[in-house]
PDB file of C-alpha atoms in Angstrom:
ATOM      1  CA  MET A 387     100.366 107.003 107.739  1.00 54.00           C
ATOM      2  CA  LEU A 388     103.047 104.542 109.534  1.00 57.00           C
ATOM      3  CA  TRP A 389     104.299 102.933 106.840  1.00 58.00           C
ATOM      4  CA  LEU A 390     104.045 106.541 104.856  1.00 60.00           C
ATOM      5  CA  VAL A 391     106.840 107.824 107.508  1.00 58.00           C
ATOM      6  CA  ALA A 392     109.285 104.320 108.434  1.00 60.00           C
ATOM      7  CA  ALA A 393     110.031 104.619 104.713  1.00 64.00           C
ATOM      8  CA  ALA A 394     110.780 107.942 104.867  1.00 65.00           C
ATOM      9  CA  LYS A 395     112.912 106.884 107.406  1.00 64.00           C
ATOM     10  CA  LEU A 396     113.903 104.358 105.676  1.00 66.00           C
ATOM     11  CA  GLY A 397     115.351 106.751 102.232  1.00 71.00           C
ATOM     12  CA  ILE A 398     112.211 105.685 100.543  1.00 71.00           C
ATOM     13  CA  THR A 399     109.473 108.037  98.451  1.00 76.00           C
ATOM     14  CA  SER A 400     105.943 107.293  98.996  1.00 80.00           C
ATOM     15  CA  PRO A 401     104.495 104.637  96.745  1.00 87.00           C
ATOM     16  CA  PRO A 402     101.743 106.029  94.424  1.00 90.00           C
ATOM     17  CA  ALA A 403      98.835 104.176  94.406  1.00 92.00           C
ATOM     18  CA  TYR A 404      98.817 101.305  92.184  1.00 91.00           C
ATOM     19  CA  LEU A 405      95.605 102.217  89.971  1.00 91.00           C
ATOM     20  CA  SER A 406      97.463 105.135  88.532  1.00 91.00           C
ATOM     21  CA  ALA A 407     100.432 103.683  87.240  1.00 88.00           C
ATOM     22  CA  THR A 408      99.319 100.487  86.294  1.00 82.00           C
ATOM     23  CA  GLN A 409     101.115 100.369  83.183  1.00 84.00           C
ATOM     24  CA  ASN A 410     103.839 102.487  84.319  1.00 89.00           C
ATOM     25  CA  VAL A 411     106.566 100.224  84.599  1.00 92.00           C
ATOM     26  CA  ASP A 412     109.157 102.845  85.483  1.00 91.00           C
ATOM     27  CA  THR A 413     107.290 103.855  88.411  1.00 91.00           C
ATOM     28  CA  LEU A 414     105.619  99.969  89.008  1.00 93.00           C
ATOM     29  CA  LEU A 415     109.852  98.689  89.343  1.00 92.00           C
ATOM     30  CA  LYS A 416     110.214 101.073  91.798  1.00 90.00           C
ATOM     31  CA  GLY A 417     106.969 100.077  94.437  1.00 90.00           C
ATOM     32  CA  VAL A 418     103.592 101.070  94.826  1.00 92.00           C
ATOM     33  CA  ASN A 419     101.008 100.706  96.638  1.00 92.00           C
ATOM     34  CA  TYR A 420      98.009  98.830  96.535  1.00 94.00           C
ATOM     35  CA  ALA A 421      96.331  99.043  99.796  1.00 92.00           C
ATOM     36  CA  SER A 422      92.614  99.534  99.776  1.00 92.00           C
ATOM     37  CA  GLY A 423      90.440 101.413 101.976  1.00 88.00           C
ATOM     38  CA  GLY A 424      88.377  98.972 104.133  1.00 90.00           C
ATOM     39  CA  ALA A 425      89.906  95.832 102.527  1.00 94.00           C
ATOM     40  CA  GLY A 426      89.985  92.618 104.564  1.00 96.00           C
ATOM     41  CA  ILE A 427      91.693  89.094 104.106  1.00 97.00           C
ATOM     42  CA  LEU A 428      88.137  87.574 103.959  1.00 96.00           C
ATOM     43  CA  ASN A 429      86.242  89.153 100.507  1.00 94.00           C
ATOM     44  CA  ASP A 430      83.488  90.373 102.037  1.00 91.00           C
ATOM     45  CA  THR A 431      84.501  92.753 104.278  1.00 92.00           C
ATOM     46  CA  GLY A 432      83.787  95.764 103.818  1.00 84.00           C
ATOM     47  CA  LEU A 433      81.330  94.413 101.566  1.00 81.00           C
ATOM     48  CA  TYR A 434      79.230  97.969 101.705  1.00 78.00           C
ATOM     49  CA  PHE A 435      82.101 100.045 101.157  1.00 80.00           C
ATOM     50  CA  ILE A 436      81.297  99.438  97.706  1.00 77.00           C
ATOM     51  CA  GLU A 437      84.579 100.072  96.246  1.00 84.00           C
ATOM     52  CA  ARG A 438      86.941  98.930  98.281  1.00 90.00           C
ATOM     53  CA  LEU A 439      89.610  96.236  96.949  1.00 94.00           C
ATOM     54  CA  SER A 440      90.183  92.939  98.703  1.00 95.00           C
ATOM     55  CA  PHE A 441      93.456  91.468 100.065  1.00 97.00           C
ATOM     56  CA  ASP A 442      92.818  88.545  97.052  1.00 97.00           C
ATOM     57  CA  ASP A 443      92.269  91.217  94.394  1.00 96.00           C
ATOM     58  CA  GLN A 444      95.233  93.500  95.424  1.00 97.00           C
ATOM     59  CA  ILE A 445      97.094  90.239  95.268  1.00 97.00           C
ATOM     60  CA  ASN A 446      96.155  89.969  91.490  1.00 97.00           C
ATOM     61  CA  ASN A 447      97.140  93.529  91.023  1.00 96.00           C
ATOM     62  CA  PHE A 448     100.275  93.202  92.312  1.00 96.00           C
ATOM     63  CA  LYS A 449     100.141  88.994  89.761  1.00 97.00           C
ATOM     64  CA  LYS A 450      99.503  91.877  86.751  1.00 96.00           C
ATOM     65  CA  THR A 451     101.900  93.860  88.015  1.00 96.00           C
ATOM     66  CA  LYS A 452     104.591  91.259  87.654  1.00 96.00           C
ATOM     67  CA  GLU A 453     103.145  90.470  84.629  1.00 96.00           C
ATOM     68  CA  VAL A 454     103.951  94.595  83.016  1.00 95.00           C
ATOM     69  CA  ILE A 455     107.096  94.524  84.483  1.00 96.00           C
ATOM     70  CA  SER A 456     108.641  91.125  82.655  1.00 96.00           C
ATOM     71  CA  ALA A 457     107.181  91.768  79.381  1.00 96.00           C
ATOM     72  CA  ASN A 458     109.668  95.213  79.501  1.00 95.00           C
ATOM     73  CA  ILE A 459     112.680  93.793  80.728  1.00 96.00           C
ATOM     74  CA  GLY A 460     112.278  89.958  81.078  1.00 97.00           C
ATOM     75  CA  GLU A 461     111.314  86.984  82.877  1.00 96.00           C
ATOM     76  CA  ALA A 462     114.112  86.259  84.534  1.00 97.00           C
ATOM     77  CA  ALA A 463     114.712  90.012  85.639  1.00 97.00           C
ATOM     78  CA  ALA A 464     111.181  90.335  86.923  1.00 96.00           C
ATOM     79  CA  ASN A 465     111.301  87.374  89.383  1.00 97.00           C
ATOM     80  CA  LYS A 466     114.837  88.728  90.852  1.00 97.00           C
ATOM     81  CA  HIS A 467     113.602  92.157  90.941  1.00 96.00           C
ATOM     82  CA  CYS A 468     110.059  90.426  92.954  1.00 97.00           C
ATOM     83  CA  ASN A 469     112.883  88.413  94.880  1.00 97.00           C
ATOM     84  CA  GLU A 470     114.560  91.066  96.955  1.00 96.00           C
ATOM     85  CA  ALA A 471     111.851  94.209  97.198  1.00 94.00           C
ATOM     86  CA  THR A 472     111.007  94.699 100.496  1.00 91.00           C
ATOM     87  CA  TYR A 473     106.323  93.963 101.046  1.00 94.00           C
ATOM     88  CA  PHE A 474     105.012  95.636 104.114  1.00 92.00           C
ATOM     89  CA  ILE A 475     100.758  94.225 105.132  1.00 95.00           C
ATOM     90  CA  GLY A 476      98.329  95.581 106.939  1.00 93.00           C
ATOM     91  CA  ILE A 477      95.787  93.865 106.830  1.00 96.00           C
ATOM     92  CA  GLY A 478      93.045  91.939 109.243  1.00 97.00           C
ATOM     93  CA  SER A 479      91.730  95.013 111.951  1.00 96.00           C
ATOM     94  CA  ASN A 480      89.027  95.568 109.223  1.00 94.00           C
ATOM     95  CA  ASP A 481      88.178  91.977 109.672  1.00 96.00           C
ATOM     96  CA  TYR A 482      87.215  92.696 113.208  1.00 96.00           C
ATOM     97  CA  VAL A 483      85.778  95.657 112.772  1.00 92.00           C
ATOM     98  CA  ASN A 484      84.292  96.413 109.585  1.00 90.00           C
ATOM     99  CA  ASN A 485      83.344  92.488 109.700  1.00 92.00           C
ATOM    100  CA  PHE A 486      82.965  90.253 112.737  1.00 94.00           C
ATOM    101  CA  LEU A 487      82.091  92.992 115.479  1.00 92.00           C
ATOM    102  CA  GLN A 488      79.523  94.226 112.853  1.00 86.00           C
ATOM    103  CA  PRO A 489      76.467  92.918 114.634  1.00 75.00           C
ATOM    104  CA  PHE A 490      74.239  93.478 111.554  1.00 75.00           C
ATOM    105  CA  LEU A 491      76.314  91.456 109.329  1.00 78.00           C
ATOM    106  CA  ALA A 492      76.542  87.678 108.750  1.00 76.00           C
ATOM    107  CA  ASP A 493      80.090  86.485 109.982  1.00 81.00           C
ATOM    108  CA  GLY A 494      79.153  87.412 113.784  1.00 77.00           C
ATOM    109  CA  GLN A 495      76.401  85.261 113.786  1.00 83.00           C
ATOM    110  CA  GLN A 496      77.875  82.638 111.641  1.00 89.00           C
ATOM    111  CA  TYR A 497      80.913  81.547 113.071  1.00 93.00           C
ATOM    112  CA  THR A 498      82.399  81.783 116.575  1.00 94.00           C
ATOM    113  CA  HIS A 499      85.020  83.569 117.123  1.00 95.00           C
ATOM    114  CA  ASP A 500      87.666  80.513 116.690  1.00 96.00           C
ATOM    115  CA  GLU A 501      86.181  78.923 113.969  1.00 96.00           C
ATOM    116  CA  PHE A 502      85.931  82.647 112.710  1.00 96.00           C
ATOM    117  CA  ILE A 503      90.264  82.700 113.104  1.00 97.00           C
ATOM    118  CA  GLU A 504      90.245  79.336 111.695  1.00 97.00           C
ATOM    119  CA  LEU A 505      88.835  80.743 108.854  1.00 97.00           C
ATOM    120  CA  LEU A 506      91.423  84.472 108.879  1.00 98.00           C
ATOM    121  CA  ILE A 507      94.446  81.987 109.366  1.00 98.00           C
ATOM    122  CA  SER A 508      93.677  79.554 106.697  1.00 98.00           C
ATOM    123  CA  THR A 509      92.883  82.369 103.781  1.00 98.00           C
ATOM    124  CA  LEU A 510      95.611  84.235 105.127  1.00 98.00           C
ATOM    125  CA  ASP A 511      98.253  81.451 104.690  1.00 98.00           C
ATOM    126  CA  GLN A 512      97.012  80.671 100.737  1.00 98.00           C
ATOM    127  CA  GLN A 513      97.284  84.617 100.498  1.00 98.00           C
ATOM    128  CA  LEU A 514     100.808  84.667 101.419  1.00 98.00           C
ATOM    129  CA  GLN A 515     101.896  81.529  99.874  1.00 98.00           C
ATOM    130  CA  SER A 516      99.761  83.258  97.083  1.00 98.00           C
ATOM    131  CA  LEU A 517     102.430  86.305  97.321  1.00 98.00           C
ATOM    132  CA  TYR A 518     104.842  83.765  97.295  1.00 98.00           C
ATOM    133  CA  GLN A 519     104.092  82.063  94.075  1.00 98.00           C
ATOM    134  CA  LEU A 520     104.433  85.705  92.185  1.00 98.00           C
ATOM    135  CA  GLY A 521     108.227  85.929  93.550  1.00 98.00           C
ATOM    136  CA  ALA A 522     107.354  87.537  97.089  1.00 98.00           C
ATOM    137  CA  ARG A 523     110.445  86.517  99.850  1.00 98.00           C
ATOM    138  CA  LYS A 524     110.905  89.416 102.549  1.00 96.00           C
ATOM    139  CA  ILE A 525     107.425  89.920 104.015  1.00 96.00           C
ATOM    140  CA  VAL A 526     107.158  91.975 106.490  1.00 93.00           C
ATOM    141  CA  PHE A 527     103.669  91.631 108.366  1.00 95.00           C
ATOM    142  CA  HIS A 528     102.359  94.147 110.491  1.00 91.00           C
ATOM    143  CA  GLY A 529     100.541  92.442 113.178  1.00 94.00           C
ATOM    144  CA  LEU A 530      96.862  94.137 114.743  1.00 97.00           C
ATOM    145  CA  GLY A 531      96.812  96.888 117.505  1.00 96.00           C
ATOM    146  CA  PRO A 532      93.831  96.649 120.886  1.00 97.00           C
ATOM    147  CA  LEU A 533      90.948  97.094 118.825  1.00 97.00           C
ATOM    148  CA  GLY A 534      89.100  96.639 121.987  1.00 97.00           C
ATOM    149  CA  CYS A 535      90.459 100.072 122.602  1.00 97.00           C
ATOM    150  CA  ILE A 536      89.685 102.246 119.757  1.00 95.00           C
ATOM    151  CA  PRO A 537      86.548 104.354 120.080  1.00 93.00           C
ATOM    152  CA  SER A 538      83.618 102.531 118.204  1.00 91.00           C
ATOM    153  CA  GLN A 539      84.243  99.853 120.745  1.00 93.00           C
ATOM    154  CA  ARG A 540      85.024 101.648 123.912  1.00 93.00           C
ATOM    155  CA  VAL A 541      81.288 103.102 123.617  1.00 90.00           C
ATOM    156  CA  LYS A 542      79.928 100.336 123.257  1.00 91.00           C
ATOM    157  CA  SER A 543      81.429  99.654 127.481  1.00 90.00           C
ATOM    158  CA  LYS A 544      78.886 100.839 130.179  1.00 87.00           C
ATOM    159  CA  ARG A 545      82.184 103.522 131.236  1.00 89.00           C
ATOM    160  CA  GLY A 546      83.793 103.768 127.532  1.00 89.00           C
ATOM    161  CA  GLN A 547      86.461 101.771 128.878  1.00 94.00           C
ATOM    162  CA  CYS A 548      88.994  98.775 126.695  1.00 96.00           C
ATOM    163  CA  LEU A 549      86.588  95.964 125.935  1.00 96.00           C
ATOM    164  CA  LYS A 550      88.950  93.026 126.819  1.00 96.00           C
ATOM    165  CA  ARG A 551      87.235  90.861 125.065  1.00 97.00           C
ATOM    166  CA  VAL A 552      87.144  92.405 121.532  1.00 97.00           C
ATOM    167  CA  ASN A 553      91.552  92.614 122.995  1.00 98.00           C
ATOM    168  CA  GLU A 554      91.986  89.269 124.018  1.00 98.00           C
ATOM    169  CA  TRP A 555      90.695  87.505 120.256  1.00 98.00           C
ATOM    170  CA  ILE A 556      93.262  89.967 118.662  1.00 98.00           C
ATOM    171  CA  LEU A 557      95.738  88.995 121.293  1.00 98.00           C
ATOM    172  CA  GLN A 558      94.753  85.507 119.733  1.00 98.00           C
ATOM    173  CA  PHE A 559      94.980  85.942 116.383  1.00 98.00           C
ATOM    174  CA  ASN A 560      98.307  87.804 116.253  1.00 98.00           C
ATOM    175  CA  SER A 561      99.794  84.447 118.102  1.00 98.00           C
ATOM    176  CA  ASN A 562      97.857  82.407 115.413  1.00 98.00           C
ATOM    177  CA  VAL A 563      99.179  84.600 112.634  1.00 98.00           C
ATOM    178  CA  GLN A 564     102.830  84.983 114.585  1.00 97.00           C
ATOM    179  CA  LYS A 565     102.882  80.909 114.074  1.00 98.00           C
ATOM    180  CA  LEU A 566     101.732  80.854 110.208  1.00 98.00           C
ATOM    181  CA  ILE A 567     104.468  82.929 109.546  1.00 98.00           C
ATOM    182  CA  ASN A 568     107.516  80.743 111.275  1.00 97.00           C
ATOM    183  CA  THR A 569     105.513  77.682 109.684  1.00 98.00           C
ATOM    184  CA  LEU A 570     106.019  78.920 105.690  1.00 98.00           C
ATOM    185  CA  ASN A 571     109.766  80.313 106.699  1.00 98.00           C
ATOM    186  CA  HIS A 572     110.062  77.241 107.594  1.00 97.00           C
ATOM    187  CA  ARG A 573     108.302  75.598 104.691  1.00 97.00           C
ATOM    188  CA  LEU A 574     109.076  78.215 101.754  1.00 98.00           C
ATOM    189  CA  PRO A 575     112.436  77.794 100.438  1.00 97.00           C
ATOM    190  CA  ASN A 576     114.460  81.361 100.950  1.00 97.00           C
ATOM    191  CA  ALA A 577     111.554  83.029 102.554  1.00 97.00           C
ATOM    192  CA  LYS A 578     112.563  85.870 105.458  1.00 97.00           C
ATOM    193  CA  PHE A 579     108.912  86.451 106.000  1.00 97.00           C
ATOM    194  CA  ILE A 580     108.576  88.690 109.741  1.00 94.00           C
ATOM    195  CA  PHE A 581     105.876  89.006 111.694  1.00 95.00           C
ATOM    196  CA  ALA A 582     105.718  92.660 113.799  1.00 91.00           C
ATOM    197  CA  ASP A 583     103.907  92.634 116.848  1.00 92.00           C
ATOM    198  CA  THR A 584     103.061  96.573 117.933  1.00 90.00           C
ATOM    199  CA  TYR A 585     100.256  95.510 119.706  1.00 95.00           C
ATOM    200  CA  PRO A 586     102.085  96.808 123.150  1.00 95.00           C
ATOM    201  CA  LEU A 587     104.017  99.712 121.200  1.00 94.00           C
ATOM    202  CA  VAL A 588      99.782 101.322 120.068  1.00 95.00           C
ATOM    203  CA  LEU A 589      98.626  99.342 124.025  1.00 97.00           C
ATOM    204  CA  ASP A 590     100.949 101.561 125.567  1.00 97.00           C
ATOM    205  CA  LEU A 591     100.285 104.500 123.844  1.00 96.00           C
ATOM    206  CA  ILE A 592      96.674 104.234 124.612  1.00 97.00           C
ATOM    207  CA  ASN A 593      97.444 103.941 128.482  1.00 97.00           C
ATOM    208  CA  ASN A 594      99.773 106.480 128.785  1.00 97.00           C
ATOM    209  CA  PRO A 595      99.461 108.911 126.565  1.00 97.00           C
ATOM    210  CA  SER A 596     100.697 111.689 128.437  1.00 97.00           C
ATOM    211  CA  THR A 597     103.830 110.357 128.274  1.00 96.00           C
ATOM    212  CA  TYR A 598     103.863 110.764 124.118  1.00 96.00           C
ATOM    213  CA  GLY A 599     102.740 114.535 124.443  1.00 96.00           C
ATOM    214  CA  PHE A 600      98.921 113.515 124.131  1.00 96.00           C
ATOM    215  CA  LYS A 601      96.242 114.722 126.945  1.00 96.00           C
ATOM    216  CA  VAL A 602      93.368 112.103 124.915  1.00 96.00           C
ATOM    217  CA  SER A 603      93.026 107.877 123.824  1.00 96.00           C
ATOM    218  CA  ASN A 604      89.644 107.111 124.910  1.00 94.00           C
ATOM    219  CA  THR A 605      88.178 109.679 122.582  1.00 92.00           C
ATOM    220  CA  SER A 606      88.840 111.148 119.233  1.00 93.00           C
ATOM    221  CA  CYS A 607      89.059 114.576 117.167  1.00 93.00           C
ATOM    222  CA  CYS A 608      86.882 114.809 115.040  1.00 92.00           C
ATOM    223  CA  ASN A 609      83.603 114.445 116.848  1.00 86.00           C
ATOM    224  CA  VAL A 610      81.476 111.352 115.178  1.00 80.00           C
ATOM    225  CA  ASP A 611      78.348 109.560 115.132  1.00 64.00           C
ATOM    226  CA  THR A 612      79.600 105.557 115.916  1.00 62.00           C
ATOM    227  CA  SER A 613      76.359 104.066 115.115  1.00 58.00           C
ATOM    228  CA  ILE A 614      76.567 104.969 111.605  1.00 55.00           C
ATOM    229  CA  GLY A 615      79.697 104.530 111.069  1.00 64.00           C
ATOM    230  CA  GLY A 616      82.375 106.287 113.083  1.00 75.00           C
ATOM    231  CA  LEU A 617      84.113 108.201 110.170  1.00 81.00           C
ATOM    232  CA  CYS A 618      85.192 112.516 109.980  1.00 85.00           C
ATOM    233  CA  LEU A 619      82.507 113.527 107.797  1.00 82.00           C
ATOM    234  CA  PRO A 620      82.595 116.917 105.442  1.00 83.00           C
ATOM    235  CA  ASN A 621      80.187 118.624 108.425  1.00 83.00           C
ATOM    236  CA  SER A 622      81.785 117.146 112.240  1.00 85.00           C
ATOM    237  CA  LYS A 623      82.751 119.621 115.052  1.00 90.00           C
ATOM    238  CA  VAL A 624      86.977 118.510 114.845  1.00 92.00           C
ATOM    239  CA  CYS A 625      89.373 118.751 118.279  1.00 91.00           C
ATOM    240  CA  ARG A 626      91.354 122.943 118.234  1.00 90.00           C
ATOM    241  CA  ASN A 627      94.503 120.876 119.422  1.00 93.00           C
ATOM    242  CA  ARG A 628      94.473 117.654 117.048  1.00 90.00           C
ATOM    243  CA  HIS A 629      98.032 117.122 117.679  1.00 94.00           C
ATOM    244  CA  GLU A 630      96.459 116.488 121.729  1.00 96.00           C
ATOM    245  CA  PHE A 631      94.393 113.322 120.803  1.00 96.00           C
ATOM    246  CA  VAL A 632      95.387 109.760 119.917  1.00 97.00           C
ATOM    247  CA  PHE A 633      92.554 108.798 117.503  1.00 95.00           C
ATOM    248  CA  TRP A 634      91.113 111.217 114.645  1.00 94.00           C
ATOM    249  CA  ASP A 635      87.940 109.872 113.817  1.00 93.00           C
ATOM    250  CA  ALA A 636      86.594 106.205 115.741  1.00 91.00           C
ATOM    251  CA  PHE A 637      88.627 103.885 113.884  1.00 92.00           C
ATOM    252  CA  HIS A 638      92.027 105.612 113.292  1.00 92.00           C
ATOM    253  CA  PRO A 639      95.124 107.180 114.851  1.00 94.00           C
ATOM    254  CA  SER A 640      95.328 110.836 114.563  1.00 94.00           C
ATOM    255  CA  ASP A 641      98.597 111.704 112.443  1.00 91.00           C
ATOM    256  CA  ALA A 642     100.638 112.785 115.040  1.00 94.00           C
ATOM    257  CA  ALA A 643      99.481 109.420 116.775  1.00 94.00           C
ATOM    258  CA  ASN A 644     100.649 107.368 113.371  1.00 90.00           C
ATOM    259  CA  ALA A 645     104.447 109.785 114.029  1.00 89.00           C
ATOM    260  CA  VAL A 646     105.093 108.315 117.271  1.00 92.00           C
ATOM    261  CA  LEU A 647     103.402 104.793 116.722  1.00 90.00           C
ATOM    262  CA  ALA A 648     106.208 104.944 113.312  1.00 86.00           C
ATOM    263  CA  GLU A 649     109.139 105.915 115.797  1.00 84.00           C
ATOM    264  CA  LYS A 650     108.246 102.863 117.405  1.00 85.00           C
ATOM    265  CA  PHE A 651     107.613 100.054 114.590  1.00 82.00           C
ATOM    266  CA  PHE A 652     110.189 101.124 112.421  1.00 77.00           C
ATOM    267  CA  SER A 653     112.498 100.794 115.728  1.00 76.00           C
ATOM    268  CA  LEU A 654     111.139  97.425 116.057  1.00 70.00           C
ATOM    269  CA  PHE A 655     111.261  96.507 112.747  1.00 62.00           C
ATOM    270  CA  SER A 656     115.468  97.326 112.328  1.00 61.00           C
ATOM    271  CA  SER A 657     115.913  95.122 115.673  1.00 55.00           C
ATOM    272  CA  ALA A 658     113.699  92.431 114.694  1.00 51.00           C
ATOM    273  CA  PRO A 659     116.684  89.617 114.278  1.00 49.00           C
ATOM    274  CA  SER A 660     116.586  87.472 110.543  1.00 50.00           C
ATOM    275  CA  PRO A 661     113.567  85.138 110.399  1.00 53.00           C
ATOM    276  CA  ALA A 662     114.654  81.772 110.438  1.00 46.00           C
ATOM    277  CA  SER A 663     114.239  80.041 106.456  1.00 45.00           C
ATOM    278  CA  ALA A 664     113.648  76.171 104.843  1.00 47.00           C
ATOM    279  CA  PRO A 665     117.215  75.501 103.113  1.00 42.00           C
ATOM    280  CA  THR A 666     117.565  76.053  99.572  1.00 40.00           C
ATOM    281  CA  PRO A 667     116.885  72.871  97.716  1.00 41.00           C
ATOM    282  CA  SER A 668     120.679  71.618  95.870  1.00 35.00           C
ATOM    283  CA  PRO A 669     120.022  71.537  92.233  1.00 33.00           C
TER     284      PRO A 669
END
C-alpha cells in the first residue's frame, strides 16, 4: 500500500504482479511487482506460508524478466532499460516476525541476535549485488519500522507496551543495512542505492496518533487471535471506524495509516540527497 500511494504521486500506475505477466513484454517493460506475502531475506523465513516466494526467488524472477526483455528488444537495449529503472525494496520484517521472534522456529533458538543480523546482512549483501549484476543501478531500500510496537509484539508485554528490545534490534538492523548500502555505493560503479529510514516516521505515528487523525495505535481494528497468527480472517470481528485505527491486524497498518506513511515516505524519498557512488572506470 505504501508503495502504491507513492507510485501514484510519481505518476506511475500500480505495477501488476509478476506472475500475471511473465511473458507479456509490454507489461514487463513498464514494471512489475515481485513481492510475495510472508517472504524474507532468508529462504526459510515464512516457510509455513508454503507458496511464498523468498527474496532469492524474486531476484530469480527478475532475471527471467530481463531474459524475456532481451529476447524482444536486444541485450544492449535491455541493459539500458534495467540500468535506468528504479527498484523499490521493502523486506526484512518477516525475517523477524515470521522467523527470529517465533519461539517454535529454529533460527530464534539457533542464533543470538548478533549472529542472526550478521546472517541477514551478509545474505542481503549478496542479493543486492546479484541485482546489480542483473542491471539494477537505482535502488531504494525501505528500512524497517518499530516492530516492537506492532500489536503481535505488544501482547507479549504485561501492559501492552512496545517491546524495547525488539525495537533496539530493528534499529541495529536498519543501521547495518544503511552501512551496507553506503559500502555498495562506493564499491559498485554507477550504483545509486538509497536507504529510506522510515522508522522515526512510523514511531511518531504510533506515539502520536491524534496528530494524524487516529484514535487507536496500540491494538488492531480487526479482532484477531495473536496466538494463532494475528491475521484478519473472514469470520473476524472488524471495528466500525477503521479509519481511526493505525493497525488493521496484528502486523499490518490500516489503509488510512498507510496513506499517511506513504505521503511521509514520498517527502523523504523526494528530498533524499543523491548517494555518492564509485567512479566509473575509464574505458
